Backbone as a ProteinNet text record, in pm:
[ID]
protein_1_A
[PRIMARY]
MTVYALVEFLHVLAAMGIFAAAALEWSTLGRLRRAESIEQARAAAAGTRASRAIGGLSMGVVFIAGMYLSGTAWGIRTPWVAVALASFILLGAIGGVVTGRRMTILGKQLAASHDALSAELRARLRDPFLIASFRIRIALLAGIVFQMVAKPQWTIALTSSGASIALGILASIPAWRAASTAVAAPGVLERPPPQTQPYTSTAARTGRHTS
[TERTIARY]
84.8	0	88.4	58.9	134.5	89.5	171.1	135.4	8.1	-3.7	-122.4	-248.5	-243.1	-359.8	-395.4	-294.1	-319.2	-384.2	-332.3	-390	-532.2	-555.6	-690.2	-787.6	-742	-824.3	-860.4	-761	-786.4	-880.6	-868.7	-954.7	-1100.5	-1123.8	-1260.2	-1313.6	-1230	-1272	-1309.4	-1230.5	-1261.1	-1387.3	-1410.9	-1535.2	-1656.4	-1644.5	-1751.8	-1770.5	-1660.1	-1669.1	-1743.4	-1726.1	-1797.8	-1948.2	-1988.9	-2131.9	-2186.3	-2104.5	-2147.8	-2167.7	-2075.6	-2089.1	-2212.2	-2242	-2360.9	-2488	-2491.4	-2608.7	-2626.6	-2517.7	-2524.4	-2569.3	-2520.8	-2562.1	-2711.6	-2762.9	-2905.5	-2990.9	-2947.2	-3019.1	-3016.3	-2902.8	-2890.1	-2979.4	-2984.1	-3069.3	-3216.1	-3256	-3393.9	-3426	-3334.2	-3355.8	-3358.6	-3276.4	-3277.1	-3410.8	-3462.4	-3588.3	-3705.9	-3696.1	-3805.2	-3789	-3678	-3651.2	-3754.7	-3804.6	-3903.3	-3852	-3727.3	-3669.9	-3520.8	-3460.6	-3317.2	-3241.3	-3286.9	-3219	-3220	-3334	-3342.1	-3253.1	-3250.7	-3167.8	-3019.5	-2979.1	-2838.9	-2798.8	-2885.9	-2856	-2842.5	-2927.8	-2920.7	-2795.2	-2762.8	-2645.7	-2516.3	-2515.7	-2395.9	-2356.1	-2454.3	-2424.1	-2344.4	-2350.1	-2275.9	-2125.2	-2082.3	-1938.1	-1884.5	-1961.3	-1918.3	-1918.6	-2024.6	-2033.2	-1924.2	-1892.4	-1788.3	-1650.5	-1628.8	-1499.4	-1479.9	-1582.8	-1573.3	-1563.3	-1647.9	-1647.3	-1517.4	-1464.5	-1340.3	-1222.2	-1210	-1101.4	-1114.3	-1235.6	-1258.1	-1229.1	-1270.8	-1246	-1096.4	-1023.7	-879.5	-812.2	-851.1	-792.6	-830.5	-958	-1002.6	-923.5	-901.5	-830.3	-685.2	-615	-473.9	-459.6	-543.2	-535.5	-576.3	-678.8	-724.1	-619	-547.1	-441.5	-329.8	-298.8	-194.7	-239.3	-361.7	-411.2	-421.6	-478	-494.1	-359.4	-266.4	-135	-55.6	-79.2	-5	-60.5	-192.6	-253.7	-319.5	-369.3	-450.5	-393.7	-356.5	-313.3	-422.6	-382.7	-478.3	-558.2	-507.1	-576.9	-676.9	-688	-790.4	-928.1	-1018.5	-1146	-1221.9	-1245.9	-1327.1	-1254.4	-1121.7	-1045.5	-1055.6	-1039.4	-1045.2	-1183.3	-1288.5	-1425.2	-1456.5	-1415.1	-1438.6	-1364	-1242.3	-1164.9	-1230.8	-1276.3	-1344.3	-1473.1	-1546.8	-1670.8	-1640.9	-1531.5	-1493.9	-1456.1	-1382.9	-1345.3	-1469.9	-1562.6	-1687.2	-1768.1	-1772.2	-1843.9	-1789.2	-1657	-1595.9	-1620.3	-1617.5	-1639.5	-1781.7	-1879.4	-2019	-2037.7	-1980.9	-1993.9	-1931.2	-1814.6	-1746.6	-1808.4	-1838	-1887.3	-2033.5	-2116.6	-2260.1	-2295.3	-2270.1	-2309.2	-2219.6	-2089.9	-1996.7	-2019.6	-2031.6	-2050.8	-2183.7	-2288.2	-2420.2	-2427.2	-2367.6	-2371.8	-2286.2	-2178.4	-2095.7	-2173.1	-2241.4	-2322.2	-2435.1	-2500.5	-2609.4	-2559.7	-2444.7	-2390.8	-2361.3	-2307.1	-2278.2	-2407.2	-2509	-2635.6	-2704.6	-2698	-2758.3	-2685.1	-2552.8	-2475.5	-2503.8	-2532.8	-2555.2	-2699.9	-2790.9	-2932.6	-2971.3	-3051	-3097.4	-3249.8	-3317	-3462.4	-3522.9	-3649.7	-3716.9	-3662.4	-3685.6	-3638	-3701	-3616.1	-3665.8	-3702.9	-3768.5	-3806.4	-3682.9	-3576.8	-3453.2	-3389.6	-3386.8	-3329.1	-3410.2	-3542.4	-3626.6	-3600.9	-3580	-3551	-3417	-3318.3	-3187.4	-3193.5	-3275.4	-3290.1	-3351.4	-3431.9	-3500	-3446.4	-3321.3	-3257.1	-3257.9	-3323.5	-3327.8	-3191.2	-3097.3	-2963.4	-2895.5	-2924.5	-2865.6	-2914.6	-3044.3	-3100.6	-3049	-3046.2	-2998.8	-2853.3	-2771	-2629.5	-2615	-2690.1	-2680.1	-2720.6	-2832.4	-2882.9	-2795.3	-2740.5	-2650.4	-2522.1	-2470.7	-2349.2	-2372.3	-2490	-2521	-2528	-2587.9	-2594.6	-2454.5	-2368.6	-2230.4	-2157.8	-2180.6	-2120.2	-2164.1	-2292.9	-2342.6	-2276.1	-2258.1	-2190.4	-2045.5	-1976.6	-1837.4	-1828.4	-1921.1	-1922.7	-1943.4	-2032	-2054	-1925.8	-1852.4	-1727.3	-1628.9	-1620.7	-1524	-1560.8	-1690.6	-1734.6	-1735.2	-1794.4	-1809.6	-1683.5	-1603.4	-1481.8	-1508.5	-1603.4	-1642	-1541.7	-1561.3	-1483.7	-1546.8	-1488.6	-1525.1	-1674.2	-1736.8	-1876.7	-1967.6	-1957.2	-2043.5	-2002.2	-1873.7	-1827.4	-1882.8	-1873	-1923.2	-2075.6	-2141.7	-2288.2	-2340.8	-2281.7	-2328.5	-2301.7	-2189.5	-2160.5	-2261.2	-2290.1	-2391.1	-2528	-2560.4	-2690.2	-2700.6	-2591	-2594.8	-2617.6	-2554.7	-2575.7	-2720.4	-2772.8	-2911.6	-3008	-2980.2	-3066.2	-3064.9	-2947.3	-2939	-3016.3	-3009.7	-3084	-3234.9	-3277.8	-3420.5	-3469.2	-3385.9	-3424.1	-3432.6	-3372.9	-3374.5	-3497.6	-3571.3	-3686.2	-3790.7	-3825.8	-3924.6	-3883.4	-3753.8	-3708.5	-3732.7	-3711.6	-3736.5	-3885.1	-3968.1	-4113	-4160.3	-4105.9	-4143.6	-4101.6	-3982.8	-3936.8	-4026.5	-4070.3	-4159.6	-4293.4	-4342.9	-4468.8	-4455.7	-4341	-4319	-4311.2	-4254.6	-4245.8	-4382.7	-4464.3	-4595.7	-4694.8	-4674.5	-4770.9	-4792.8	-4686.8	-4712.1	-4806.1	-4807.6	-4898.5	-5043.3	-5069.7	-5207	-5245	-5147.3	-5177.1	-5193.1	-5136.7	-5140.9	-5264.7	-5357.6	-5479.9	-5556.4	-5618.4	-5691.9	-5811	-5843.4	-5956.6	-6087	-6183.4	-6311.9	-6383.2	-6453.9	-6528.5	-6651.4	-6672.1	-6786.8	-6880	-7008.1	-7106.6	-7109	-7123.1	-7130.3	-7251.8	-7234	-7340.9	-7453.4	-7573.7	-7691	-7783.6	-7825.1	-7908.2	-8044.8	-8115.9	-8250.3	-8347.6	-8333.3	-8425	-8408.2	-8284.6	-8261.7	-8320.1	-8304.4	-8361	-8511.7	-8572.8	-8719.6	-8770.6	-8698.9	-8739.9	-8729.5	-8626.8	-8609.9	-8724.7	-8769.7	-8877.9	-9012.2	-9033.6	-9163.3	-9178.3	-9063.8	-9071.7	-9096.6
-119.7	0	124.7	217.3	341.5	439.4	540.8	644.6	716.1	742.4	810.9	730.8	599.3	514.2	510.4	507.4	506.1	636.8	747.8	877.7	891	839.4	843.9	761.3	646.5	562.9	637.9	701.7	778.1	894.8	953.8	1065.9	1021.5	909.1	857.6	812.3	746.1	698.8	816	922	1039.6	1109.5	1108.4	1166.5	1091.3	959.5	880.7	919.4	949.6	994.2	1125.6	1215.2	1342.2	1319.4	1231.9	1205.1	1130.5	1045.3	978.7	1080.6	1176.9	1282.6	1367.7	1391.8	1470.3	1396.5	1264.7	1186.4	1190.9	1181.1	1187.1	1325.5	1429.7	1565.9	1586.1	1534.1	1550.3	1479.6	1360.5	1288.9	1366.9	1426.2	1504	1626.6	1695.6	1814.7	1777.4	1663.4	1619.6	1590.6	1526.3	1496.4	1623.7	1720.7	1848	1919.5	1919.3	1989.5	1921.4	1790.8	1717.5	1710.6	1758.9	1747.9	1825.8	1763.7	1826.6	1844.3	1805.3	1819.7	1845	1890.1	1914	1784.4	1673.5	1546.2	1502.4	1517.3	1480.2	1569.1	1697.5	1790.6	1759.9	1728.7	1695.9	1568	1467.6	1341.6	1363	1448.5	1476.7	1555.9	1654.8	1739	1659.5	1548.6	1465.8	1411.9	1394.4	1345.1	1442.5	1571	1669.5	1652.3	1605	1585.7	1478.5	1371.3	1264.5	1311.9	1381.7	1427.1	1528.8	1617.5	1716.8	1652.3	1549.7	1480.7	1405	1329.6	1253.7	1348.1	1450.8	1545.4	1622.7	1668.7	1745.2	1663.3	1540.4	1453.4	1420	1389	1352.9	1469.7	1589.4	1705.4	1735.4	1714.9	1735.7	1640.8	1512.2	1413.1	1442	1479.1	1511.4	1628.7	1730.1	1849.5	1816.5	1747.1	1715.8	1621.5	1516.1	1422.2	1487.9	1573.1	1640.2	1733.4	1805.4	1893	1812.8	1697.7	1613.7	1562.1	1511.4	1454.1	1559.9	1675.1	1780.2	1835.2	1849.3	1900.4	1802.2	1671.9	1570.1	1547.5	1542	1500.8	1614.8	1718.5	1816.7	1958.4	2002.4	2140.9	2222.9	2309.5	2384.6	2483.3	2522.6	2619.6	2554.5	2425.8	2357.1	2403.7	2441.8	2502.9	2424.9	2296	2220	2201.6	2194	2181.4	2309.8	2423.6	2552.2	2576.9	2545.6	2567.5	2470.9	2345.7	2247.4	2286.4	2337.1	2379.1	2497.8	2595.7	2711.5	2669.4	2577.8	2528.6	2454.4	2379.5	2303.5	2396.2	2502.1	2600.3	2670.8	2706.7	2770.8	2677.8	2550.5	2450.2	2444.7	2439.4	2435	2561.7	2676	2803.6	2813.2	2771.3	2774.1	2680.6	2562.1	2466.6	2517.3	2580.9	2628.8	2753.7	2851.4	2980.4	2972.1	2910.2	2907.7	2795.1	2671.5	2558.1	2543.3	2552	2531.2	2625.9	2753.9	2852.2	2832.3	2808.2	2792	2666.1	2558.5	2436.5	2448.4	2524.6	2546.3	2623.7	2729.4	2808.7	2724.5	2645.6	2560.7	2458.7	2399.1	2301.2	2361.2	2482	2548.2	2581.3	2626.5	2659.9	2535	2425.5	2302	2249.9	2263.1	2216.2	2300.2	2429.6	2518.1	2519	2463.7	2467.1	2340.3	2359.4	2245.8	2243.8	2336.2	2344.1	2296.4	2323.3	2290.1	2377.1	2335.3	2411	2550.3	2651.5	2788.4	2822	2935.5	2978.3	3002.1	3056.9	3081.3	2950.9	2851.2	2722.3	2652.9	2661	2599.9	2665.5	2796.8	2866.8	2822	2800.6	2754.8	2611.8	2528.3	2390.8	2387.3	2486.8	2492.3	2605.7	2641.4	2751.2	2722.5	2806.6	2781.8	2793.4	2864.9	2875.2	2738.2	2651.3	2518	2436.4	2445.9	2374.6	2434.4	2568.3	2634.5	2597.8	2600.9	2565.3	2422.5	2331.5	2191.2	2173.9	2230.1	2208.8	2276.5	2392.8	2458.6	2377.8	2322.1	2240.9	2111.8	2051.2	1930.3	1964.4	2078.7	2121	2147.5	2208.3	2230.4	2097.5	2001.3	1869.3	1805.3	1817.9	1763	1832.8	1965.1	2038.7	1995.6	1969	1924.1	1787.7	1697.4	1565.9	1580.5	1673.4	1697.6	1745.4	1835.3	1884.7	1768.8	1681.4	1571.8	1470.4	1450.2	1350.6	1408.8	1527.8	1586.5	1657.1	1711.6	1786.2	1892.5	1984.2	2083.5	2198.4	2278.7	2401.5	2513.5	2633.9	2742.1	2772.2	2785.5	2828.5	2731.6	2605.7	2506.4	2486.6	2493.3	2475.3	2583.9	2709.3	2820.2	2818.5	2786.4	2783.3	2674.3	2556.7	2446.4	2475.1	2541.5	2575.8	2677.3	2779.8	2877.9	2815.1	2720.5	2653.4	2569.6	2507	2425.9	2514.1	2631.1	2723.2	2771.7	2809.1	2855.7	2746.1	2622.8	2510.9	2491.3	2505.1	2493.2	2601.8	2723.8	2834.7	2811.9	2769.3	2742.1	2629.6	2528.9	2417.5	2459.5	2574.3	2622.6	2706.7	2748.8	2836.7	2774	2644.1	2586	2596.6	2586.7	2597.4	2737.9	2838.6	2976.6	3000	2943.3	2958.7	2889.9	2772	2700.2	2778.9	2841.8	2921.7	3043.5	3105.5	3221	3180.9	3064.4	3015.6	2986.7	2929.1	2897.2	3023.2	3130.3	3256.5	3320.1	3308.3	3371.2	3294.2	3163.6	3080.5	3120.8	3153.8	3190.1	3306.4	3398.1	3511.5	3468.6	3360.2	3310.1	3246.9	3175.6	3106.7	3203.3	3323.8	3418.5	3508.4	3482.4	3561.5	3542.6	3648.4	3631.8	3540.4	3462.9	3369.8	3445.9	3389	3458.3	3477.2	3589.4	3620.3	3530.1	3472.9	3384.4	3445.6	3423.2	3473.2	3385.5	3445	3363.9	3272.5	3153.6	3055.1	3096.4	3087.6	3118.6	2998.7	2953.2	2833.4	2859.9	2752.4	2764.2	2823.4	2783.3	2835.3	2985	3032.4	3175.6	3252.4	3196.8	3267.2	3267.8	3157.6	3151.4	3250.7	3257.3	3352.6	3495.2	3524.7	3661	3698.9	3601.5	3632.8	3649	3563.5	3570.1	3692.9	3742.7	3863.6	3985.2
0	0	0	-89.1	-97.7	10.4	33.2	130.9	86.8	-42.2	-94.1	-65	-88	-64.4	84	170.3	314.5	358.9	310.8	347.4	293.6	172.9	115.5	198.7	247.9	334.8	464	525.9	647.3	620.4	504.5	465.4	458.2	392	379.3	514.8	593.1	725.5	816.2	812.6	893.8	845.3	715	663	716.9	726.3	787.4	933.8	1001.6	1140.3	1154	1057.7	1061.8	1051.8	961.9	947.7	1069.2	1131.1	1253.6	1365.5	1376.2	1477	1449.7	1322.8	1287.8	1328.5	1306.8	1347.4	1498.8	1571.9	1718	1764.7	1698.3	1734.2	1710.6	1599.6	1569.7	1673.9	1715.1	1819.1	1950.5	1982.5	2105.1	2102.5	1990.3	1979	1997.9	1942.6	1960.9	2106	2176.1	2318.4	2401.8	2367.2	2439.5	2422.9	2302.3	2276	2345.9	2370.1	2436.2	2587.7	2641.2	2784.6	2865.2	2971.8	3058.7	3201.6	3226.5	3360.2	3347.9	3458.8	3461	3432.5	3491.4	3473.9	3328	3261.3	3120.6	3034.4	3065.7	2988.9	3007.5	3130.5	3155.4	3083.6	3085.9	3017.9	2866.9	2812.5	2668.7	2634.6	2718.4	2692.3	2697.9	2772.1	2780.1	2642.5	2555	2421.1	2337.4	2372.2	2294.2	2310	2426.3	2445	2350.1	2334.3	2243.1	2098.3	2058	1919.3	1887.4	1983.3	1958.9	1953.2	2036.4	2033.7	1902.6	1862.5	1737.4	1618.5	1619.1	1507.7	1497.7	1611.6	1608.5	1558.5	1608.9	1565.1	1415.8	1373.8	1233.3	1140.2	1180.2	1095.5	1085.3	1195.3	1189.4	1092.6	1097.4	1007.3	862.2	840.4	704.6	647.8	729.8	682.7	646.9	737.4	712.1	592.3	590.9	479.7	348.9	355.4	234.3	177.2	265.2	217.5	151.1	207.8	147.3	10.8	4.5	-121.5	-230.5	-193.9	-294.6	-338.7	-244.6	-281.7	-365.8	-346	-419.8	-559.2	-569.8	-696.4	-774.5	-705.9	-775	-768.2	-650.1	-635.3	-568.7	-479	-399.2	-482.4	-600.8	-685	-779.5	-775.1	-854.7	-807	-898.4	-857	-750.5	-773.8	-678.1	-545	-548	-424.1	-342.6	-408.5	-338.7	-278.2	-353.7	-304.2	-190.5	-205.2	-99.1	28.4	14.6	131.3	200.8	121.8	180	251.1	191.4	253.1	382.8	383.6	502.3	617.2	585.9	688.1	741.4	652.2	694.4	783	747	826.5	969.2	981.4	1113.3	1193.2	1124.7	1194	1247.8	1168.9	1214.3	1333	1324	1433.9	1562.4	1551.7	1671.5	1730.5	1644.6	1693.2	1735.3	1654.4	1682.3	1780.3	1738.7	1822.5	1945.3	1925.7	2036.1	2152.5	2124.2	2230.6	2302.5	2225.2	2287.6	2372.8	2327.4	2405.3	2531	2524.5	2643.5	2749.5	2707.7	2801.5	2859.1	2774	2819.8	2922.1	2896.3	2989.2	3126.2	3128.3	3255.5	3330.8	3260.2	3325.1	3379.1	3306	3353.7	3476.9	3478.3	3593.5	3718	3699.3	3813.3	3860.6	3781.9	3816.9	3892.8	3997.7	4078.8	4092	4027.8	4034.8	3903.4	3887.3	3762.3	3649.5	3526.6	3411.5	3409.5	3409.1	3402.2	3258	3240.5	3105.9	3020.3	3081.8	3006.9	2961.6	3050.1	3013.3	2905.1	2916.7	2813.4	2678.1	2678.3	2553.4	2495.7	2582	2534.3	2481.6	2543.4	2495.7	2355.8	2325.1	2196	2108.8	2131.5	2058.7	1908.5	1828.2	1683.4	1617.2	1680.4	1623.7	1617.6	1714.7	1714.3	1594.9	1567	1452	1321.8	1314.5	1193.1	1165.4	1269.1	1253.2	1201.4	1258.8	1217.1	1071.4	1032.6	897	792.2	824.6	729.9	714.4	824.1	815.5	737.8	755.1	677.1	528	495.6	355.5	300.7	382	338.5	316.1	404.6	386.2	254.6	225	98.6	-20	-8.2	-114.7	-131.9	-21.3	-28.5	-95.7	-60.9	-125.3	-275.9	-313.8	-457.1	-524.6	-459.5	-517.7	-538.9	-440.3	-448.4	-556	-576.9	-675.3	-817	-832.9	-966.3	-1015.5	-923.5	-956.5	-1063.5	-1035.2	-1136	-1147.6	-1251.7	-1269	-1185.7	-1196.8	-1106	-1103.3	-1218.5	-1222.4	-1148	-1182.1	-1117.7	-972.3	-943.5	-806.1	-714.5	-757.7	-676	-667.9	-780	-780.6	-688.5	-693.8	-609.2	-462.1	-432.7	-294	-240.5	-322.2	-281.4	-265.6	-354.3	-345.8	-218.5	-177.5	-56	67	68.8	181.4	183.4	66.3	58.5	101.8	62.3	100.9	252.6	313.7	458.7	530.9	478.5	539.5	525.3	407.8	387.7	479	498.4	585.3	731.1	765.7	904.2	936.2	834.9	857.1	949.9	934.7	1027.5	1173.4	1202.8	1341.7	1395.4	1311.6	1354.8	1377.7	1291.7	1309.1	1435.7	1462.5	1584.3	1707.8	1702.9	1816.5	1837.5	1728.6	1740	1800.1	1760.9	1816.6	1965.1	2004.7	2145.8	2231	2175.1	2248.8	2262.5	2156.9	2159.9	2245.6	2259.6	2330.9	2476	2556.8	2695.7	2712.9	2616.6	2627.2	2625.2	2548.6	2543.7	2676.6	2735.8	2860.9	2977	2962.8	3072.1	3069.5	2980.2	2979	3109.2	3161.2	3286.6	3267.8	3368	3355.7	3341.3	3271.8	3253.8	3386.5	3397.2	3518.8	3528.1	3643	3663.8	3767.4	3748.7	3842.6	3967	4085	4207.3	4204.7	4260.7	4259.1	4354.1	4304.8	4387.1	4383	4497.2	4503.1	4442.8	4407.9	4349.5	4449.7	4576	4679.4	4696.4	4692	4707.9	4592	4466.2	4351.4	4358.5	4405.5	4416.2	4518.8	4632.5	4735.1	4689.2	4604.8	4555.9	4465.3	4378.7	4286.8	4358.4	4458.7	4526.8	4612.9	4661	4741.4	4653.6
[MASK]
+++++++++++++++++++++++++++++++++++++++++++++++++++++++++++++++++++++++++++++++++++++++++++++++++++++++++++++++++++++++++++++++++++++++++++++++++++++++++++++++++++++++++++++++++++++++++++++++++++++++++++++++++++

């Protein structure tokens, strides 16, 4: 086995690790959104540590192996290589800045809380930014796979990359709508109860009429 073949094997294996981490993250986000107690939220949040560890290691291997493969066989200025690399860097930045920071804050708040889930914690568990970040990154991953398989020139490479980002943003719209509905719902529940007339017995009403 040549060095190139070994690095290519590690590249593909690490790419599988990225998708495995994404599946674990999606499962964790679903459990967080369904959590009804501190214990359930903490158990769900524990899954983020595994997904971040697997995803971080896999992305590091993919990046190093990808740079070696592209530098050996294609060259960094090859259109599909350059676009795939830019998409990969953007993917990592979104995951770290958007998801990473929010999950870190959520983990600290869950560790410090000992009561029932507060309104702030419930909002963080259902943070639409987490869903948006995930769906945009999945769309970017799909775009990167397309670049690697099709190996297009600049026009198609840039167009497909832009389309993948747009698709991820569009796929995030339902999460924003659900968050808006959740914010508006408490206002409905807080309406004052309807005024009821005090109960008056039949005998009292009869006596009032006869008098």
